[in-house]
């Protein structure tokens, strides 16, 4: 379980402190799939960094499985939109990076990474460099790198937002499959309403900066077959759109 | 890109042709054509005298480059990563960087004598700052999220250098070495003409004093050969170490 208690974060800039996360309290149950959605610049990435132990909160407490987060935690893996893969490492070197950092032997690394890459549809691409991959393949490698660590918690910051629509839907299916099989606790950030509703069992709508929890939407249908075509799906999308930008909805209704 | 033999042959032919035309137009014994110079180069290299000068110069370039790399690269990487350190040291670097260090040669010779140490020191002083600034800027350009994503895997500071900072900066460092090499050879020439009796700079000056112009041009050719070999080695190293840049 991930628990945030009154988490507050200020960045110190030349112009003075800038609050990016304002007093967020939240619990993510084990095995849950939670999606953050909020306007750009509201503090989503900052929230992910906080939970990953890469930033310390200015105030408040973050706990992971009952223990206070004080730095990167071996039970947790992180996937970022870009920057995740190292251009100078091959697919298998990138996928094995977390294992190499944990001083695992080469042979053992290979035994974990090979089947994982195959499972994610990357067999035969082991010796390519990221520049030789499509965007979708790159994010699969990033997923492999995270899963190689067998994490209990998986944090993802807009992992699919650089992809075209079709690749994106393929990868959404892949994510659902991977999550189902591994019982990980997932926290994902997206700025796509449809993606949030398709993937997230619980949707947390954040306010403009500094991020605060503006609404929590239960979304029990998430990930079920055919959900995308259902009336419930569209209702949920409409609800989310309303929560994210009530002003525009009212204007649209008036026209 | 690694120079192929064909490109090299074309380059040599072009320069040779221009040289030949220029020498023919000037028509002065002080400016021999490419053929007498190449002939003198071959004879003197075989005789061993020029080979010894070439070896002395190559050693000085190599030694000063090695010392500069060993000191400038680690410092540059750290300054690029630690803004607080850079804030302390950057003013000193920028004050010293533009000073033409070659003016210190007389002082260095008083302090270190006229031997190898003085020559290597003055080259070091010139190229150290080039390499330092190039390396630091490359390290500074590494995106923060890249480092954070590797940190999230449990990487310590050493892992970050090994897996991220060093490979990210290597292409820029090699470019820095290429630029420094040209500078190093010019400074070397100057240092060798000021003092000592070895090295290509000395050989050029000595041949000039004796009005032995083909010998002088032979030494100049040897100098360009020295630079060429170094560039070739750097290109090969880059191909090998930075394969991901050549896909
Ligand atoms: N290192 C930083 N220093 C200062 N301000 C920052 C820093 N990182 C982010 N910010 C600011 O904090 C706010 C939230 O950023 P971020 O968490 O990246 O938002 P999001 O991911 O929701 O787009 C933005 O206004 C951004 O400009
Ligand atoms: Mg973001």
XYZ file of C-alpha atoms and ligand atoms in Angstrom:
530
model
C 0.000 0.000 0.000
C 1.131 3.526 -0.813
C 0.043 6.188 1.644
C 0.433 9.947 1.272
C -0.312 12.070 4.328
C -0.554 15.837 3.892
C 2.185 15.780 1.281
C 3.368 19.216 0.322
C 6.250 20.123 -1.966
C 7.883 23.425 -2.847
C 10.547 23.860 -5.470
C 13.124 26.459 -4.561
C 13.661 28.685 -7.575
C 15.549 31.927 -8.137
C 12.199 33.725 -7.930
C 11.395 32.101 -4.587
C 9.573 28.939 -3.531
C 7.042 27.480 -5.973
C 4.474 25.070 -4.530
C 4.000 22.137 -6.906
C 2.079 19.739 -4.650
C -0.278 21.081 -2.029
C -1.375 18.940 0.917
C -2.243 15.707 -0.832
C -3.545 12.786 1.230
C -4.240 9.551 -0.538
C -4.084 5.782 -0.150
C -3.388 3.300 -2.908
C -4.301 -0.239 -1.859
C -2.088 -3.191 -2.757
C -2.914 -4.448 -6.240
C -4.856 -1.344 -7.115
C -4.533 0.542 -10.413
C -4.765 4.233 -9.833
C -4.534 6.910 -12.495
C -3.711 10.564 -11.938
C -5.088 13.023 -14.406
C -4.756 16.784 -14.287
C -3.897 19.863 -16.310
C -0.373 20.133 -17.668
C 2.069 21.662 -15.181
C -0.151 20.866 -12.194
C 2.443 18.702 -10.435
C 1.814 15.130 -11.688
C 5.452 14.341 -12.447
C 6.405 15.850 -9.110
C 3.961 13.488 -7.356
C 5.541 10.526 -9.139
C 9.057 11.652 -8.138
C 7.889 12.002 -4.540
C 6.440 8.494 -4.418
C 9.577 7.114 -6.084
C 11.725 8.676 -3.366
C 13.541 10.905 -5.855
C 12.314 14.077 -4.163
C 11.718 14.581 -0.463
C 8.437 16.292 0.461
C 8.736 19.726 2.025
C 6.101 18.581 4.512
C 4.056 15.455 5.060
C 4.809 11.751 4.908
C 4.881 9.134 2.155
C 4.795 5.445 3.085
C 5.347 2.402 0.950
C 4.040 -0.836 2.445
C 4.084 0.755 5.903
C 7.638 2.087 5.642
C 8.440 5.740 5.249
C 9.977 6.559 1.850
C 13.425 8.106 2.213
C 14.949 7.360 -1.191
C 14.588 4.983 -4.134
C 13.025 1.743 -2.917
C 13.901 -1.676 -4.381
C 10.234 -2.710 -4.326
C 9.323 0.086 -6.696
C 9.974 0.629 -10.413
C 9.496 3.789 -12.435
C 8.782 4.402 -16.116
C 9.050 7.884 -17.623
C 7.733 9.151 -20.925
C 11.101 9.921 -22.518
C 14.619 9.791 -21.175
C 14.037 6.360 -19.731
C 16.321 4.421 -22.040
C 20.029 5.091 -22.354
C 20.890 5.628 -26.039
C 24.356 4.071 -25.590
C 23.012 0.768 -24.335
C 21.412 -1.970 -26.403
C 17.912 -3.260 -25.769
C 19.121 -6.071 -23.533
C 21.623 -3.840 -21.711
C 18.881 -1.304 -21.070
C 16.472 -3.965 -19.875
C 19.128 -5.409 -17.560
C 20.276 -2.053 -16.155
C 18.406 -2.363 -12.872
C 19.833 -5.836 -12.369
C 23.361 -4.668 -13.234
C 23.030 -1.842 -10.726
C 22.049 -4.446 -8.152
C 25.270 -6.320 -8.934
C 23.623 -9.374 -10.404
C 25.862 -11.635 -12.509
C 25.709 -11.454 -16.310
C 24.341 -14.948 -16.731
C 21.605 -14.408 -14.187
C 20.702 -11.088 -15.832
C 20.326 -12.835 -19.166
C 18.103 -15.510 -17.685
C 15.678 -12.875 -16.453
C 15.842 -10.442 -19.359
C 15.589 -12.829 -22.330
C 12.182 -14.329 -21.583
C 10.901 -10.941 -20.479
C 11.862 -9.321 -23.779
C 10.240 -12.214 -25.617
C 7.070 -11.830 -23.562
C 6.926 -8.139 -24.470
C 7.335 -8.841 -28.182
C 10.973 -7.764 -28.429
C 12.589 -11.077 -29.329
C 15.256 -10.608 -31.998
C 15.796 -6.931 -31.113
C 18.128 -7.579 -28.167
C 21.202 -6.045 -29.783
C 19.559 -2.972 -31.263
C 20.061 0.500 -29.859
C 17.057 2.634 -28.823
C 17.535 4.863 -31.885
C 16.829 1.804 -34.023
C 13.448 1.135 -32.404
C 9.951 2.524 -32.931
C 8.368 4.537 -30.138
C 6.212 1.592 -29.109
C 9.188 -0.762 -28.983
C 11.090 1.735 -26.867
C 8.345 1.871 -24.278
C 8.243 -1.929 -24.246
C 11.938 -1.913 -23.386
C 11.298 0.604 -20.622
C 8.583 -1.725 -19.342
C 10.995 -4.668 -19.492
C 13.582 -2.733 -17.499
C 11.006 -2.024 -14.815
C 9.548 -5.538 -14.722
C 12.978 -7.187 -14.585
C 13.173 -5.927 -11.006
C 9.930 -7.798 -10.130
C 8.521 -4.672 -8.480
C 5.570 -4.658 -6.128
C 4.862 -1.057 -7.136
C 4.963 0.302 -10.654
C 4.888 4.063 -11.229
C 4.416 5.372 -14.747
C 4.577 8.994 -15.856
C 2.721 9.423 -19.148
C 4.295 6.256 -20.525
C 2.275 6.203 -23.744
C 1.750 9.853 -24.574
C 4.411 10.023 -27.289
C 2.815 7.201 -29.287
C 0.401 7.226 -32.210
C -3.180 6.132 -31.517
C -2.911 2.557 -32.755
C 0.384 1.735 -31.015
C -1.040 3.332 -27.940
C -4.048 1.023 -27.878
C -1.796 -2.011 -28.389
C 0.333 -0.961 -25.465
C -2.696 -0.281 -23.289
C -3.721 -3.911 -23.832
C -0.183 -5.032 -23.055
C -0.147 -3.014 -19.831
C -3.462 -4.527 -18.723
C -2.121 -7.994 -19.427
C 1.130 -7.397 -17.597
C -0.633 -5.902 -14.558
C -3.130 -8.750 -14.400
C -0.401 -11.363 -14.452
C 1.836 -9.743 -11.867
C -0.425 -8.320 -9.204
C 1.527 -5.087 -9.059
C 0.210 -1.913 -7.511
C 0.090 0.610 -10.309
C 0.111 4.388 -10.212
C -0.008 5.948 -13.620
C -0.119 9.529 -14.877
C -1.793 10.386 -18.131
C -3.239 13.464 -19.739
C -5.559 11.433 -21.950
C -9.079 11.113 -20.573
C -9.826 7.965 -22.625
C -6.636 6.304 -21.452
C -7.375 7.135 -17.836
C -10.865 5.685 -18.050
C -9.754 2.567 -19.922
C -6.903 1.699 -17.576
C -7.599 3.164 -14.155
C -9.672 1.368 -11.554
C -9.646 4.603 -9.546
C -9.194 8.001 -11.173
C -7.754 10.871 -9.210
C -8.400 14.281 -10.734
C -5.828 16.869 -9.699
C -6.333 20.611 -9.489
C -4.136 23.116 -11.323
C -0.768 23.766 -9.615
C -0.212 23.178 -6.772
C -1.698 19.715 -7.256
C -4.506 18.828 -4.858
C -6.984 15.992 -5.065
C -9.989 17.597 -6.695
C -12.091 14.462 -7.155
C -11.795 10.704 -6.973
C -13.824 8.705 -9.482
C -14.442 4.995 -9.019
C -14.211 3.215 -12.354
C -15.018 -0.471 -11.807
C -15.268 -1.281 -15.512
C -11.609 -0.438 -16.231
C -9.814 -2.957 -18.406
C -12.813 -5.182 -19.046
C -13.197 -6.445 -22.625
C -15.273 -4.166 -24.796
C -15.262 -1.416 -22.186
C -14.097 1.162 -24.681
C -17.265 0.732 -26.755
C -19.674 0.787 -23.800
C -22.021 3.565 -22.775
C -20.522 3.463 -19.297
C -17.073 4.247 -20.739
C -18.390 7.338 -22.500
C -20.263 8.445 -19.418
C -17.069 8.193 -17.377
C -15.102 10.146 -19.992
C -17.738 12.869 -19.923
C -17.594 12.995 -16.150
C -13.849 13.349 -16.183
C -13.970 16.034 -18.853
C -16.462 17.949 -16.727
C -14.255 17.668 -13.651
C -11.141 18.761 -15.522
C -12.640 21.773 -17.216
C -16.074 22.697 -15.873
C -15.936 26.159 -17.480
C -15.618 24.886 -20.996
C -18.419 22.375 -20.525
C -20.777 25.108 -19.446
C -19.816 27.268 -22.415
C -20.331 24.347 -24.771
C -23.762 23.703 -23.286
C -24.726 27.352 -23.701
C -23.798 27.415 -27.419
C 33.476 9.155 -39.632
C 36.622 7.122 -40.022
C 38.877 8.218 -42.850
C 39.136 5.599 -45.590
C 42.331 5.097 -47.575
C 40.531 6.316 -50.668
C 39.501 9.614 -48.998
C 43.037 9.990 -47.721
C 44.546 9.427 -51.155
C 42.209 12.014 -52.670
C 43.102 14.506 -49.930
C 46.814 13.970 -50.421
C 46.473 14.293 -54.189
C 44.558 17.580 -53.882
C 47.020 19.132 -51.448
C 49.969 17.815 -53.447
C 48.579 19.332 -56.634
C 47.942 22.731 -55.059
C 51.380 22.686 -53.435
C 53.036 21.746 -56.696
C 51.249 24.562 -58.578
C 52.085 27.098 -55.871
C 55.761 26.045 -55.735
C 55.974 26.253 -59.531
C 54.467 29.745 -59.491
C 56.712 31.017 -56.673
C 59.732 29.273 -58.136
C 62.094 29.932 -55.240
C 64.573 27.453 -53.695
C 63.090 28.281 -50.258
C 59.797 26.726 -51.393
C 60.448 23.268 -52.840
C 57.649 21.270 -54.458
C 56.005 18.247 -52.898
C 58.246 15.692 -54.602
C 61.627 16.913 -53.247
C 60.009 17.277 -49.809
C 58.540 13.760 -49.873
C 61.853 12.407 -51.084
C 63.691 14.156 -48.218
C 61.065 12.877 -45.775
C 61.598 9.274 -46.847
C 65.414 9.570 -46.718
C 65.528 11.316 -43.348
C 63.018 8.975 -41.753
C 65.030 5.969 -42.844
C 68.272 7.623 -41.707
C 66.665 7.781 -38.241
C 67.320 11.398 -37.382
C 63.892 12.703 -38.354
C 62.277 9.589 -36.894
C 63.829 10.487 -33.544
C 62.485 14.053 -33.755
C 59.063 12.689 -34.705
C 59.111 10.289 -31.767
C 60.132 13.101 -29.376
C 57.266 15.292 -30.559
C 54.743 12.442 -30.529
C 55.705 11.601 -26.961
C 55.280 15.211 -25.838
C 51.837 15.507 -27.407
C 50.770 12.173 -25.982
C 52.079 12.905 -22.491
C 50.482 16.342 -22.281
C 47.224 14.992 -23.658
C 47.236 12.163 -21.143
C 47.933 14.456 -18.184
C 45.256 16.900 -19.344
C 42.661 14.165 -19.808
C 43.390 12.582 -16.453
C 42.891 15.914 -14.681
C 40.314 17.716 -16.844
C 37.822 14.913 -17.519
C 37.030 13.860 -13.933
C 36.940 17.477 -12.800
C 34.752 18.470 -15.755
C 32.318 15.606 -15.107
C 31.973 16.545 -11.456
C 31.584 20.272 -12.182
C 28.902 19.459 -14.747
C 26.984 17.407 -12.172
C 27.494 19.529 -9.054
C 26.305 23.053 -9.641
C 27.567 24.199 -6.257
C 31.143 23.209 -7.138
C 30.846 24.791 -10.533
C 29.638 28.051 -9.030
C 32.805 28.176 -6.922
C 35.240 27.209 -9.669
C 33.663 28.686 -12.814
C 34.919 32.268 -12.222
C 38.488 31.006 -11.846
C 38.163 28.876 -14.969
C 36.780 31.753 -17.017
C 39.498 34.095 -15.778
C 42.275 31.699 -16.691
C 40.789 30.208 -19.854
C 41.391 33.193 -22.181
C 44.904 33.986 -20.890
C 47.331 32.940 -23.625
C 49.241 30.391 -21.547
C 52.062 30.399 -24.066
C 53.253 33.688 -22.535
C 54.076 31.677 -19.443
C 56.634 29.594 -21.322
C 59.657 31.677 -20.219
C 58.490 31.522 -16.601
C 57.894 27.786 -16.822
C 61.369 27.308 -18.241
C 62.868 29.224 -15.370
C 60.949 27.045 -12.927
C 61.008 23.655 -14.671
C 64.126 23.912 -16.818
C 64.207 23.601 -20.597
C 63.537 19.864 -20.714
C 60.454 17.733 -21.240
C 58.611 18.924 -18.147
C 58.466 22.541 -19.298
C 57.174 21.624 -22.774
C 54.568 19.209 -21.468
C 53.493 21.713 -18.817
C 52.880 24.518 -21.260
C 50.854 22.293 -23.615
C 48.936 20.999 -20.625
C 48.116 24.527 -19.475
C 46.702 25.392 -22.876
C 44.569 22.307 -23.540
C 43.502 21.545 -19.964
C 40.934 24.341 -19.999
C 39.563 23.384 -23.421
C 38.996 19.832 -22.246
C 37.614 20.942 -18.890
C 35.013 23.280 -20.360
C 33.972 20.817 -23.098
C 33.557 17.994 -20.596
C 31.713 20.102 -18.056
C 29.246 21.421 -20.638
C 28.559 17.896 -21.879
C 27.927 16.647 -18.345
C 25.679 19.596 -17.651
C 23.563 18.854 -20.730
C 22.484 15.433 -19.439
C 18.722 15.635 -18.829
C 17.817 15.418 -15.144
C 15.057 12.824 -15.781
C 17.636 10.490 -17.339
C 19.655 10.532 -14.142
C 16.545 10.230 -11.965
C 15.218 7.238 -13.883
C 18.518 5.409 -13.358
C 18.580 6.452 -9.699
C 15.140 4.917 -9.284
C 16.735 1.564 -10.180
C 18.844 1.893 -7.052
C 21.930 3.335 -8.739
C 24.496 5.011 -6.514
C 26.702 7.923 -7.538
C 29.313 5.545 -9.000
C 26.704 3.745 -11.118
C 25.435 7.081 -12.398
C 28.924 7.987 -13.615
C 29.540 4.564 -15.101
C 26.218 4.016 -16.845
C 25.116 7.583 -17.607
C 27.584 10.430 -17.225
C 30.702 8.946 -18.805
C 29.031 7.380 -21.855
C 26.933 10.514 -22.371
C 30.019 12.750 -22.358
C 32.389 10.523 -24.309
C 31.555 11.911 -27.787
C 32.061 15.477 -26.547
C 35.303 14.516 -24.815
C 36.655 12.989 -28.024
C 35.658 16.115 -29.932
C 37.487 18.109 -27.266
C 40.549 15.939 -27.765
C 40.410 16.558 -31.524
C 40.300 20.318 -31.026
C 42.994 20.194 -28.354
C 45.236 18.180 -30.600
C 45.552 20.982 -33.148
C 46.267 23.411 -30.325
C 48.759 21.028 -28.726
C 50.764 20.661 -31.929
C 50.960 24.429 -32.472
C 52.072 25.037 -28.908
C 54.531 22.173 -29.190
C 56.079 23.716 -32.294
C 56.568 26.977 -30.462
C 58.007 25.331 -27.354
C 60.407 23.226 -29.408
C 61.707 26.211 -31.346
C 62.357 28.161 -28.154
C 64.530 25.607 -26.405
C 66.023 22.153 -26.760
C 67.554 20.172 -29.599
C 64.878 17.583 -30.281
C 61.411 17.435 -31.777
C 59.951 18.441 -35.126
C 59.798 22.116 -34.159
C 63.536 22.063 -33.575
C 64.096 20.114 -36.824
C 62.144 22.700 -38.828
C 64.013 25.616 -37.296
C 67.377 23.875 -37.640
C 66.827 23.052 -41.326
C 65.750 26.648 -41.907
C 68.947 27.994 -40.312
C 70.953 25.723 -42.596
C 68.867 26.807 -45.615
C 68.123 23.082 -46.138
C 64.646 23.743 -47.484
C 63.641 20.256 -48.565
C 64.639 19.032 -45.117
C 62.568 21.791 -43.583
C 59.534 20.737 -45.599
C 60.225 17.109 -44.769
C 59.894 18.012 -41.079
C 56.714 19.982 -41.790
C 55.323 16.911 -43.565
C 56.295 14.776 -40.575
C 54.327 17.159 -38.372
C 51.198 16.785 -40.478
C 51.736 13.017 -40.441
C 51.824 13.181 -36.645
C 48.526 15.044 -36.506
C 46.947 12.723 -39.049
C 47.880 9.611 -37.082
C 46.415 11.060 -33.902
C 43.162 12.016 -35.631
C 42.941 8.573 -37.129
C 43.346 6.911 -33.741
C 40.716 9.178 -32.194
C 38.285 8.328 -35.005
C 38.860 4.634 -34.424
C 38.338 4.990 -30.677
C 35.146 6.913 -31.265
C 33.857 4.212 -33.612
C 34.576 1.648 -30.960
C 33.405 3.454 -27.838
C 30.487 5.413 -29.272
C 29.006 2.842 -31.591
C 25.499 4.001 -30.763
C 26.259 7.290 -32.531
C 26.935 5.562 -35.835
C 23.798 3.575 -36.554
N 13.032 21.372 -10.726
C 12.067 22.302 -10.714
N 12.309 23.540 -10.239
C 11.336 24.470 -10.215
N 10.091 24.278 -10.635
C 9.768 23.078 -11.124
C 10.736 22.022 -11.200
N 10.143 20.946 -11.745
C 8.866 21.308 -11.992
N 8.638 22.588 -11.635
C 7.361 23.310 -11.725
O 6.431 22.640 -10.919
C 5.172 22.545 -11.564
C 4.735 21.104 -11.689
O 5.625 20.416 -12.574
P 5.378 18.919 -13.005
O 5.276 18.081 -11.797
O 6.423 18.554 -13.981
O 3.951 19.030 -13.727
P 3.190 18.011 -14.671
O 3.945 16.721 -14.695
O 1.835 17.904 -14.063
O 3.107 18.651 -16.022
C 5.324 23.229 -12.906
O 4.807 24.529 -12.774
C 6.799 23.262 -13.143
O 7.164 24.391 -13.862
Mg 4.815 15.717 -16.339
